[in-house]
Amino acid sequence: MFDLRAATHDDIARAAACAEEAYRPYISRMGKRPAPMDADFAAHHRNGELEIIEWKDASEGSGKAAWAGYAVTILTPNTLFIDNIALLDAFRGRGIARMLFEALTVRARSHGCVALELYTNAKMTENLALYPRLGFRETDRRVENGFDRVFFQKDVGEGSDDGQ
């Protein structure tokens, strides 16, 4: 089971360490540190944008949720912008990303948003394959701050056909 909770001050350093672990494999591919590795998690926390992803394995009887990763989201008048998501390596492959995006879709709708928006780096080919499977469509490609970014959007407004 997966849950999102508001980050506490104690989560800031863990989020930074999670970003280091999750994005480290992309350094050689990109030729530099991915932007999330240098994110200002303290500012995201202060702004209420940093949330913690917790996972409770149904097969374990402990009942305690494990710190699995984080999400940074920014609510705008019409969209929920997904700034950054990372999972610790031990929690990959459990379907957490799919569940997270479903929850964010519900959240966006509840706030009257018409879309989820995000971007990824063009060298993060796994994301380029994942996001369309989750209902996103590519909307733009451009270089920003020295990063080759690919922008995606998922319509979530009333009447959108996103399988939800």
GROMACS .gro file of C-alpha atoms in nm:
model
  164
    1MET     CA    1   0.000   0.000   0.000
    2PHE     CA    2   0.116   0.350  -0.077
    3ASP     CA    3   0.047   0.678   0.099
    4LEU     CA    4   0.149   1.040   0.062
    5ARG     CA    5   0.205   1.257   0.365
    6ALA     CA    6   0.325   1.611   0.419
    7ALA     CA    7   0.700   1.627   0.472
    8THR     CA    8   0.841   1.724   0.808
    9HIS     CA    9   1.163   1.913   0.863
   10ASP     CA   10   1.333   1.578   0.931
   11ASP     CA   11   1.244   1.461   0.578
   12ILE     CA   12   1.443   1.734   0.398
   13ALA     CA   13   1.781   1.560   0.423
   14ARG     CA   14   1.626   1.222   0.336
   15ALA     CA   15   1.469   1.373   0.024
   16ALA     CA   16   1.807   1.511  -0.084
   17ALA     CA   17   1.970   1.171  -0.026
   18CYS     CA   18   1.690   1.000  -0.219
   19ALA     CA   19   1.746   1.238  -0.513
   20GLU     CA   20   2.117   1.154  -0.508
   21GLU     CA   21   2.041   0.781  -0.521
   22ALA     CA   22   1.761   0.798  -0.777
   23TYR     CA   23   1.927   1.036  -1.022
   24ARG     CA   24   2.293   0.926  -0.991
   25PRO     CA   25   2.266   0.678  -1.283
   26TYR     CA   26   2.178   0.964  -1.518
   27ILE     CA   27   2.495   1.168  -1.457
   28SER     CA   28   2.705   0.976  -1.709
   29ARG     CA   29   2.422   0.970  -1.962
   30MET     CA   30   2.360   1.346  -1.934
   31GLY     CA   31   2.718   1.454  -1.874
   32LYS     CA   32   2.616   1.649  -1.563
   33ARG     CA   33   2.406   1.628  -1.248
   34PRO     CA   34   2.032   1.615  -1.317
   35ALA     CA   35   1.853   1.921  -1.180
   36PRO     CA   36   1.661   1.731  -0.906
   37MET     CA   37   1.991   1.640  -0.741
   38ASP     CA   38   2.041   2.007  -0.660
   39ALA     CA   39   1.681   2.094  -0.570
   40ASP     CA   40   1.615   2.318  -0.271
   41PHE     CA   41   1.416   2.071  -0.063
   42ALA     CA   42   1.405   2.311   0.232
   43ALA     CA   43   1.226   2.567   0.014
   44HIS     CA   44   0.988   2.302  -0.120
   45HIS     CA   45   0.913   2.204   0.239
   46ARG     CA   46   0.852   2.566   0.343
   47ASN     CA   47   0.617   2.610   0.046
   48GLY     CA   48   0.422   2.294   0.128
   49GLU     CA   49   0.528   2.132  -0.200
   50LEU     CA   50   0.730   1.839  -0.061
   51GLU     CA   51   0.545   1.519   0.024
   52ILE     CA   52   0.676   1.183   0.134
   53ILE     CA   53   0.583   0.858  -0.035
   54GLU     CA   54   0.540   0.577   0.216
   55TRP     CA   55   0.499   0.210   0.135
   56LYS     CA   56   0.352  -0.063   0.349
   57ASP     CA   57   0.415  -0.409   0.213
   58ALA     CA   58   0.095  -0.609   0.257
   59SER     CA   59   0.300  -0.927   0.301
   60GLU     CA   60   0.483  -0.783   0.603
   61GLY     CA   61   0.299  -0.792   0.931
   62SER     CA   62   0.478  -0.499   1.096
   63GLY     CA   63   0.207  -0.246   1.010
   64LYS     CA   64   0.475   0.025   0.979
   65ALA     CA   65   0.507   0.226   0.660
   66ALA     CA   66   0.855   0.263   0.510
   67TRP     CA   67   0.997   0.588   0.372
   68ALA     CA   68   1.005   0.510  -0.002
   69GLY     CA   69   1.058   0.843  -0.176
   70TYR     CA   70   0.918   1.188  -0.230
   71ALA     CA   71   0.710   1.402  -0.462
   72VAL     CA   72   0.733   1.775  -0.521
   73THR     CA   73   0.411   1.914  -0.668
   74ILE     CA   74   0.297   2.271  -0.728
   75LEU     CA   75  -0.070   2.360  -0.757
   76THR     CA   76  -0.147   2.636  -1.007
   77PRO     CA   77  -0.492   2.771  -1.098
   78ASN     CA   78  -0.540   2.522  -1.384
   79THR     CA   79  -0.277   2.253  -1.338
   80LEU     CA   80  -0.097   2.039  -1.089
   81PHE     CA   81   0.269   2.066  -1.186
   82ILE     CA   82   0.478   1.763  -1.092
   83ASP     CA   83   0.820   1.913  -1.033
   84ASN     CA   84   1.006   1.607  -0.912
   85ILE     CA   85   0.941   1.250  -0.805
   86ALA     CA   86   1.201   1.003  -0.681
   87LEU     CA   87   1.193   0.660  -0.522
   88LEU     CA   88   1.466   0.481  -0.336
   89ASP     CA   89   1.602   0.192  -0.542
   90ALA     CA   90   1.455  -0.065  -0.302
   91PHE     CA   91   1.102   0.053  -0.387
   92ARG     CA   92   1.121   0.054  -0.766
   93GLY     CA   93   0.913  -0.195  -0.960
   94ARG     CA   94   0.624  -0.212  -0.713
   95GLY     CA   95   0.378  -0.001  -0.911
   96ILE     CA   96   0.421   0.299  -0.683
   97ALA     CA   97   0.462   0.544  -0.973
   98ARG     CA   98   0.135   0.433  -1.132
   99MET     CA   99  -0.050   0.461  -0.799
  100LEU     CA  100   0.108   0.799  -0.731
  101PHE     CA  101   0.003   0.940  -1.067
  102GLU     CA  102  -0.351   0.808  -1.012
  103ALA     CA  103  -0.362   0.984  -0.674
  104LEU     CA  104  -0.227   1.305  -0.823
  105THR     CA  105  -0.493   1.289  -1.095
  106VAL     CA  106  -0.763   1.267  -0.829
  107ARG     CA  107  -0.603   1.555  -0.638
  108ALA     CA  108  -0.584   1.772  -0.948
  109ARG     CA  109  -0.950   1.711  -1.025
  110SER     CA  110  -1.051   1.790  -0.667
  111HIS     CA  111  -0.883   2.131  -0.703
  112GLY     CA  112  -1.054   2.201  -1.035
  113CYS     CA  113  -0.739   2.154  -1.241
  114VAL     CA  114  -0.768   2.053  -1.603
  115ALA     CA  115  -0.427   1.889  -1.636
  116LEU     CA  116  -0.119   1.740  -1.478
  117GLU     CA  117   0.205   1.880  -1.620
  118LEU     CA  118   0.567   1.771  -1.589
  119TYR     CA  119   0.892   1.754  -1.776
  120THR     CA  120   1.184   1.517  -1.793
  121ASN     CA  121   1.525   1.516  -1.952
  122ALA     CA  122   1.548   1.383  -2.307
  123LYS     CA  123   1.824   1.143  -2.191
  124MET     CA  124   1.591   0.985  -1.933
  125THR     CA  125   1.452   0.747  -2.190
  126GLU     CA  126   1.273   0.536  -1.927
  127ASN     CA  127   1.055   0.838  -1.844
  128LEU     CA  128   0.991   0.910  -2.212
  129ALA     CA  129   0.841   0.559  -2.236
  130LEU     CA  130   0.662   0.567  -1.898
  131TYR     CA  131   0.470   0.893  -1.918
  132PRO     CA  132   0.269   0.808  -2.234
  133ARG     CA  133   0.172   0.475  -2.071
  134LEU     CA  134   0.035   0.681  -1.780
  135GLY     CA  135  -0.181   0.893  -2.010
  136PHE     CA  136   0.055   1.186  -2.072
  137ARG     CA  137   0.119   1.337  -2.414
  138GLU     CA  138   0.432   1.519  -2.518
  139THR     CA  139   0.369   1.892  -2.562
  140ASP     CA  140   0.712   2.047  -2.619
  141ARG     CA  141   1.088   1.998  -2.631
  142ARG     CA  142   1.333   2.273  -2.551
  143VAL     CA  143   1.660   2.350  -2.377
  144GLU     CA  144   1.614   2.525  -2.041
  145ASN     CA  145   1.893   2.610  -1.799
  146GLY     CA  146   2.125   2.390  -2.004
  147PHE     CA  147   1.896   2.084  -1.983
  148ASP     CA  148   1.732   1.919  -2.284
  149ARG     CA  149   1.376   1.894  -2.152
  150VAL     CA  150   1.070   1.713  -2.281
  151PHE     CA  151   0.737   1.847  -2.155
  152PHE     CA  152   0.427   1.637  -2.096
  153GLN     CA  153   0.065   1.701  -2.008
  154LYS     CA  154  -0.222   1.477  -1.901
  155ASP     CA  155  -0.575   1.609  -1.929
  156VAL     CA  156  -0.771   1.538  -1.611
  157GLY     CA  157  -1.062   1.779  -1.635
  158GLU     CA  158  -1.421   1.672  -1.653
  159GLY     CA  159  -1.479   1.470  -1.965
  160SER     CA  160  -1.114   1.382  -2.022
  161ASP     CA  161  -1.058   1.032  -2.148
  162ASP     CA  162  -0.769   0.916  -1.932
  163GLY     CA  163  -0.900   0.581  -1.814
  164GLN     CA  164  -0.978   0.706  -1.463
   0.00000   0.00000   0.00000
